[in-house]
XYZ file of C-alpha atoms in Angstrom:
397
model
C 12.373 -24.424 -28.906
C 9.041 -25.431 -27.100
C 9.556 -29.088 -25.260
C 6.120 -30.538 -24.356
C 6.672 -31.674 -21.267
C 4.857 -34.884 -19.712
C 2.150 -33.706 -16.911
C 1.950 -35.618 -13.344
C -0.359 -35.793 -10.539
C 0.540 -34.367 -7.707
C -0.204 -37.594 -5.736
C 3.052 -39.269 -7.462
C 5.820 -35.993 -6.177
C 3.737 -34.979 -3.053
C 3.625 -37.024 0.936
C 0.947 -35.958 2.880
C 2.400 -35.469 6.482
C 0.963 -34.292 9.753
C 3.035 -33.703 12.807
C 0.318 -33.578 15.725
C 1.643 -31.626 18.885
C -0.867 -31.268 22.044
C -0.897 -27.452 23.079
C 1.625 -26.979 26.226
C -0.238 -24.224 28.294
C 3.696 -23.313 29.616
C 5.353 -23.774 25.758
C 5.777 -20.392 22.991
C 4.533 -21.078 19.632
C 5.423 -19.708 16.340
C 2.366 -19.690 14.410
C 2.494 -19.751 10.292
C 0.328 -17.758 7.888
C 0.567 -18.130 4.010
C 1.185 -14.969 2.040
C -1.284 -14.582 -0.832
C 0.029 -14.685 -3.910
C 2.442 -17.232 -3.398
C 4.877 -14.789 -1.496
C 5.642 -17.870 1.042
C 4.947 -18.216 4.790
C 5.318 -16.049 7.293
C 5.059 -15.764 11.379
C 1.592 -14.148 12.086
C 1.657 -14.791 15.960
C 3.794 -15.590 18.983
C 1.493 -16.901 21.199
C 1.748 -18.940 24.628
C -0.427 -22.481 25.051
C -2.358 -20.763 26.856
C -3.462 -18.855 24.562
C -4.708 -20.728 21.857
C -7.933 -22.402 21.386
C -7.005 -25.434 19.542
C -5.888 -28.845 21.428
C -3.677 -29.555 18.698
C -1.008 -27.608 15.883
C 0.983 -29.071 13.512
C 4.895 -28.252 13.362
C 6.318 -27.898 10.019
C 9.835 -28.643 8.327
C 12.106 -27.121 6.364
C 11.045 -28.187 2.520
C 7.306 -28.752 3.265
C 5.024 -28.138 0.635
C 2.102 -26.040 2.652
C -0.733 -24.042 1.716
C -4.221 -22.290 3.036
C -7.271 -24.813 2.023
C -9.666 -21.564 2.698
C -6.850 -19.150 -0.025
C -5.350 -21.301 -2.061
C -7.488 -19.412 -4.788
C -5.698 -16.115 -3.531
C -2.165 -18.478 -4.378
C -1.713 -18.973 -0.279
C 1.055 -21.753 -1.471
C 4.529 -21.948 0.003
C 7.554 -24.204 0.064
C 8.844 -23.511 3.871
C 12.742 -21.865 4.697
C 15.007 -22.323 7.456
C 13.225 -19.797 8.855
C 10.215 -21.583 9.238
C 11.402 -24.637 10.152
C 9.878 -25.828 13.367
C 6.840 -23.462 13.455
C 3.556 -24.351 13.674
C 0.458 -24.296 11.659
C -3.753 -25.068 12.426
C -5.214 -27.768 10.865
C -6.573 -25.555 7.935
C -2.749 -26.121 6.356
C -2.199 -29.260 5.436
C 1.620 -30.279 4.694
C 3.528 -32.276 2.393
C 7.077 -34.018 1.762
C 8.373 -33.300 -1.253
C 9.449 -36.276 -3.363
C 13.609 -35.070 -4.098
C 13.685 -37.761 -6.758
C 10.723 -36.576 -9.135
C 10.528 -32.716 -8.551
C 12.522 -30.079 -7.233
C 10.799 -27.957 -4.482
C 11.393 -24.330 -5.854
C 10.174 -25.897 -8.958
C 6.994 -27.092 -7.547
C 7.053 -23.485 -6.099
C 7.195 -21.440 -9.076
C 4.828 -23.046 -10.970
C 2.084 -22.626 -7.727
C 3.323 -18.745 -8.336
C 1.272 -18.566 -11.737
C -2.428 -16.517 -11.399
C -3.437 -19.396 -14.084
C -3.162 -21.944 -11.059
C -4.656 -20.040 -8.534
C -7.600 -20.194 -11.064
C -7.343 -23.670 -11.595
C -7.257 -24.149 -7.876
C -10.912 -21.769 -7.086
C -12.481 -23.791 -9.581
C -11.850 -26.954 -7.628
C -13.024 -25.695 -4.367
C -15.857 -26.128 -2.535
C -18.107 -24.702 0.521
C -21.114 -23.709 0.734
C -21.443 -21.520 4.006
C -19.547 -18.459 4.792
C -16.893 -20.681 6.951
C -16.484 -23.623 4.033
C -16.800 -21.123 0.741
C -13.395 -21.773 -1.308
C -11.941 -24.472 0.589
C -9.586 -26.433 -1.760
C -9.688 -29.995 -0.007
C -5.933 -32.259 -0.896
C -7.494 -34.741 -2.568
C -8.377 -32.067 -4.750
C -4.784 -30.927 -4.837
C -3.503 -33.995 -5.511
C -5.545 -34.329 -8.131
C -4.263 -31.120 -10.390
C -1.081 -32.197 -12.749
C 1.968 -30.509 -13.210
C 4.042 -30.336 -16.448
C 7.352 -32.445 -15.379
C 10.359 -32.128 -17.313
C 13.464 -34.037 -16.006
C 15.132 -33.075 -12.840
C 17.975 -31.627 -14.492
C 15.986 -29.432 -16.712
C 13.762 -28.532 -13.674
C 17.023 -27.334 -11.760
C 17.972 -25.303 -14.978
C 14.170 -23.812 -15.507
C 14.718 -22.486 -11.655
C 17.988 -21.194 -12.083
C 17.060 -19.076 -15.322
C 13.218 -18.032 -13.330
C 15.787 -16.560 -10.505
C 18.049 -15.305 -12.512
C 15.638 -13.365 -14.441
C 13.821 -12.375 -11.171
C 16.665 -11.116 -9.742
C 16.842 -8.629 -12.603
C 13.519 -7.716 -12.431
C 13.992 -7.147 -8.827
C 17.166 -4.749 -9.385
C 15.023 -3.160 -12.148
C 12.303 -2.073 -9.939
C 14.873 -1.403 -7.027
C 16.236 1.557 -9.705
C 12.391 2.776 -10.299
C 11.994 3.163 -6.577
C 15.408 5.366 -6.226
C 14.611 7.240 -9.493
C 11.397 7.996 -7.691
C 12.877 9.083 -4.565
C 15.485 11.254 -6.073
C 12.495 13.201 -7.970
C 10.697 13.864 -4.776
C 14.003 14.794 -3.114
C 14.486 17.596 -6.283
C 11.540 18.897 -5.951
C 11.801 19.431 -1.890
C 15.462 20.824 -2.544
C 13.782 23.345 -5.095
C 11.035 24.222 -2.482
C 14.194 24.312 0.405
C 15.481 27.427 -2.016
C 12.583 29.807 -1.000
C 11.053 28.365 2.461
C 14.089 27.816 5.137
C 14.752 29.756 7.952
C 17.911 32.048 6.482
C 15.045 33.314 4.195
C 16.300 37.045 5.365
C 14.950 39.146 2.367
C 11.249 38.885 2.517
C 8.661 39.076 4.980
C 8.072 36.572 7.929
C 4.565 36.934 10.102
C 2.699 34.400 11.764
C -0.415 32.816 10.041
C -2.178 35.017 12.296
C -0.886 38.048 11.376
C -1.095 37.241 7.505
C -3.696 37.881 4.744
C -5.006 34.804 5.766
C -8.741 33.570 6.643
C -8.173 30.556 8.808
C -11.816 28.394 8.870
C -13.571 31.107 8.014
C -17.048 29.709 7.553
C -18.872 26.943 8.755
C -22.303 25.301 8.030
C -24.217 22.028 9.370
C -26.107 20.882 5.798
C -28.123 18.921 7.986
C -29.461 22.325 9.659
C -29.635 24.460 6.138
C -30.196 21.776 3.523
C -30.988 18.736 4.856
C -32.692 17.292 1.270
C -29.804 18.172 -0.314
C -27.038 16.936 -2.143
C -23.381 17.632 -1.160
C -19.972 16.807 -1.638
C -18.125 15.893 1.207
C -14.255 16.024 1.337
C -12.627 13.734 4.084
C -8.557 13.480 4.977
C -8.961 10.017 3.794
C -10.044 12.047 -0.018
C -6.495 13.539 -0.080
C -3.137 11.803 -1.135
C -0.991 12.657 1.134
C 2.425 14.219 -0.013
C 0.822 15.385 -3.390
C -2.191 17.164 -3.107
C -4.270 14.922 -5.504
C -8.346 14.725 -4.341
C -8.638 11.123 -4.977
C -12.544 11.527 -4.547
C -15.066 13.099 -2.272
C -18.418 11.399 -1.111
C -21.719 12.761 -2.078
C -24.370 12.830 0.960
C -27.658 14.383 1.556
C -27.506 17.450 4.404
C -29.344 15.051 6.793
C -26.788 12.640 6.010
C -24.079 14.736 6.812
C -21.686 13.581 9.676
C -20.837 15.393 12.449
C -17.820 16.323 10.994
C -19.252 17.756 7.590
C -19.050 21.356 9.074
C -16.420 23.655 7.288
C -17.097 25.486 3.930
C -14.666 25.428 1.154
C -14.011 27.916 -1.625
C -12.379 27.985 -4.864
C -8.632 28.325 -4.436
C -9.048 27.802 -0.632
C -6.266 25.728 0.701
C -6.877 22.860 3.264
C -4.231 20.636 5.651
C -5.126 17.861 7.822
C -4.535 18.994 11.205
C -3.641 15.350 12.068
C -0.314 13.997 11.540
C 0.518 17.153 9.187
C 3.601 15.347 8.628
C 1.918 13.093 6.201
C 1.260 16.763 4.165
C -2.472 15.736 3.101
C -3.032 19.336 1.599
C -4.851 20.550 -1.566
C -6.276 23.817 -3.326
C -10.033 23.477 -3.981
C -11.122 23.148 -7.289
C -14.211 24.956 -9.318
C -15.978 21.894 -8.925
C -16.260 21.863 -5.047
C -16.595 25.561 -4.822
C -19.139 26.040 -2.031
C -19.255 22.261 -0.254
C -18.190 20.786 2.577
C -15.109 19.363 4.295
C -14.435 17.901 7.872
C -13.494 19.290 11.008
C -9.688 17.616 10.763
C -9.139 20.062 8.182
C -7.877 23.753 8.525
C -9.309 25.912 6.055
C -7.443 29.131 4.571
C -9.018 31.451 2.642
C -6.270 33.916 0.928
C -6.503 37.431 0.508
C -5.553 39.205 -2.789
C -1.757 39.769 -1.031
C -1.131 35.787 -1.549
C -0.902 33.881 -4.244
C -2.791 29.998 -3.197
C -0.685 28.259 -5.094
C 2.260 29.599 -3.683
C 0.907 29.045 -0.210
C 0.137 25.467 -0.983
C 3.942 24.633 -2.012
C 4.949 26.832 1.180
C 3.137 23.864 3.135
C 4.678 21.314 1.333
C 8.131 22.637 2.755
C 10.443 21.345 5.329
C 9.854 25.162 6.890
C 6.193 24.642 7.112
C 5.518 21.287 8.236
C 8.682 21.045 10.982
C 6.522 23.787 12.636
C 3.480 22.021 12.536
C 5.096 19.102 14.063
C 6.727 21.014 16.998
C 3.517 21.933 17.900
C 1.818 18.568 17.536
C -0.524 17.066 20.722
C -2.050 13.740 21.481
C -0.130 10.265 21.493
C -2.830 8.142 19.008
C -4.156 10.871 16.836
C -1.706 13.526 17.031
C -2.655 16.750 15.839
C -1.864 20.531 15.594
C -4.909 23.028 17.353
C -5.513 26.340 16.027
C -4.304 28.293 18.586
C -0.915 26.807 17.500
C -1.364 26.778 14.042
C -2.189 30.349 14.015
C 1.280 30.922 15.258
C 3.046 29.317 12.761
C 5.384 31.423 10.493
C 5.142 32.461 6.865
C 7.553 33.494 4.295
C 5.707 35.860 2.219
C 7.514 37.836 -0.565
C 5.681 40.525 -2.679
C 3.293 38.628 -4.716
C 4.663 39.210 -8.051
C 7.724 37.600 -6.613
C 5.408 34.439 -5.890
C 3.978 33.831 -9.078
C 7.274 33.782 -10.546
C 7.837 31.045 -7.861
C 5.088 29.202 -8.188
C 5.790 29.072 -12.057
C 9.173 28.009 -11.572
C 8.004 25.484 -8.977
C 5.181 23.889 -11.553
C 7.939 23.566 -14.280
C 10.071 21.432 -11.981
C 6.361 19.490 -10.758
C 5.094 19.421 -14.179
C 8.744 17.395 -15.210
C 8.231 15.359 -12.082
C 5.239 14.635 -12.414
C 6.127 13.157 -16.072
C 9.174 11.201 -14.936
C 6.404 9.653 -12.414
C 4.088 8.942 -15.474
C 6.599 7.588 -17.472
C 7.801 4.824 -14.329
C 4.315 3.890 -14.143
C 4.746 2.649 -17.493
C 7.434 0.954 -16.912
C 6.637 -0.485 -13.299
C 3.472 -1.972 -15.217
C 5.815 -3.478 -17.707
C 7.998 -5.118 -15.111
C 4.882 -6.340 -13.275
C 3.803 -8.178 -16.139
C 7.246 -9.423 -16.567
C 7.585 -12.046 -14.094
C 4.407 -13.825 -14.718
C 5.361 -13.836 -18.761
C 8.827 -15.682 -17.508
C 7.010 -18.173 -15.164
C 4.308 -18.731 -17.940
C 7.028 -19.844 -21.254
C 9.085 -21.609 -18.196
C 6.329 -24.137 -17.728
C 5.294 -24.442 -21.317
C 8.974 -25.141 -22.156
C 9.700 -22.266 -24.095
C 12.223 -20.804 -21.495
């Protein structure tokens, strides 16, 4: 049954309050930040007196109403926890007392949760330089209404919003694991062929295999500086699945210093940094001939390996443990080809890899539709919450 419920200015269930402290050079402060999205407050910095630039910040309670004048369009609202009790904030988050006898604070919370505020809220700001854009001044605020059943029925609106939250939450808690446990079948399958009790097949370094490491390189801006090329970057490969997300097209003159290796169809190429992260691919037709960077090592397989069964190789626990071992550098650390080269292979005859690599797609190809199929429901659930929140405050919850 829908209950239309009377609507109320926030200047009748909201104090403004302010709680002034002059910056002690010798004191620690907490300092406050406002989660987008209505995801509540959080500490964003520990800082000394001495290192902050204001003369003033503002401490905040437990059961303030706060939020971000310059992202209250993004839904930078919050109703502050014990945990956040006696932090501070600048003066660009004004706070309010809650009124206990008109409106209950996760109430007041939930509803500033709804994208339909946030809206409401950009539409009543104001600025007009880069500093000012979007500010959403409290008289403003005070101005919007909220729909304002009884306290009692507030209470029970926030008890069924949590309880069917909490659901949701457990729901997407199972999606997660499902999703692990299919990426942990798959690496089990892969553990099968590429471990090191592998005892029937042959084992030879990378540079004793029928394998072209970085084979050919070319500077576009040298050979074809007027033109066009497409440009493959780590950053253009998912790591831990092999999907080219894109590639950049640049002119040869264009090219950065980088842009230097040449990539074939069927080549195979790893990020030499962090390998752990397993950004690898095969190259398709469609950048047959172009260009990749420098942070990628480039094999070229002879007609005694199968690609595809090389790529899954790298995926392994087998492959990439080596890589690791041989890892340099503290911020960017990476694998050289010297060590690379030395790097062990498992390589069976190759009719005995295409029969892996086909039993290795079937379990991928079922993976990869148990992914597709979570999608589906992961956008379901998204849209879940905000459906709840939106018959809660038109009384139809």
């Amino acid at each position: 049954m829908t209950k239309n419920f009377p609507r109320v200015p926030l200047r009748e269930l909201l104090i403004p309050v302010s709680r002034p402290e002059s910056v002690d050079t010798e004191k620690e402060y907490r300092i406050l930040g406002a989660h987008w999205y209505a995801k509540g407050l959080y500490v964003k910095d520990i800082k000394s007196g001495s290192e902050i630039q204001a003369n003033k910040v503002y401490r905040v309670e437990k059961g303030d109403f706060v939020y971000n004048r310059l992202f209250a369009w993004k839904g930078s609202f919050a109703v502050a926890t014990d945990e956040n009790h006696s932090c501070y904030v600048s003066n660009e988050f004004p706070c309010f007392k809650v009124n206990p006898e008109r409106i209950d604070a996760q109430y007041l919370w939930h509803y500033f949760s709804r994208a339909v505020v946030w809206e409401e809220a950009l539409g009543l700001s104001t600025g007009g330089t880069p500093t000012s854009r979007n500010r959403l001044k409290e008289e403003k605020l005070l101005a919007m209404q909220i729909p304002l059943p009884p306290l009692p029925e507030q209470r029970r609106i926030v008890v069924k919003i949590e309880e069917l939250a909490a659901k949701i939450e457990e729901a997407c808690r199972l999606r997660q694991q499902v999703m692990k446990e299919t990426e942990a079948l798959l690496c089990a399958e892969m553990t099968k062929f590429f471990n090191n009790e592998q005892k029937k097949w042959t084992v030879l370094p990378i540079r004793e295999s029928p394998i072209e490491l970085n084979r050919e390189t070319r500077n576009p801006a040298n050979t074809n500086p007027n033109d066009e090329f497409q440009y493959l970057d780590i950053s253009n490969v998912e790591g831990g699945t092999g999907r080219i997300l894109n590639t950049q097209i640049l002119l040869g003159r264009d090219a950065p210093s980088r842009a230097r290796r040449v990539i074939r169809q069927d080549d195979i190429v790893m990020s030499t940094v962090r390998p752990n992260l397993k950004s690898f691919t095969i190259i398709p037709s469609e950048l047959d001939n172009q260009i990749c960077s420098t942070g990628f090592a480039v094999f070229s397989c002879h007609t005694d390996i199968e690609p595809k069964f090389l790529l899954y190789q790298m995926f392994s626990n087998y492959f990439v443990d080596q890589c690791t071992e041989s890892m340099k550098g503290g911020h960017y650390p990476a694998i050289n080809e010297r060590n690379l080269l030395r790097v062990n292979l498992i390589l069976p005859p190759i009719s005995e890899q295409r029969k892996i690599v086909a039993y290795l797609d079937s379990i991928q190809a079922k993976a990869d539709h148990l992914k597709y199929l979570q999608a589906e429901i992961e956008a379901e659930l998204d849209a879940l919450l905000p459906s709840i929140l939106d018959k809660a405050f038109r009384g139809k919850l």
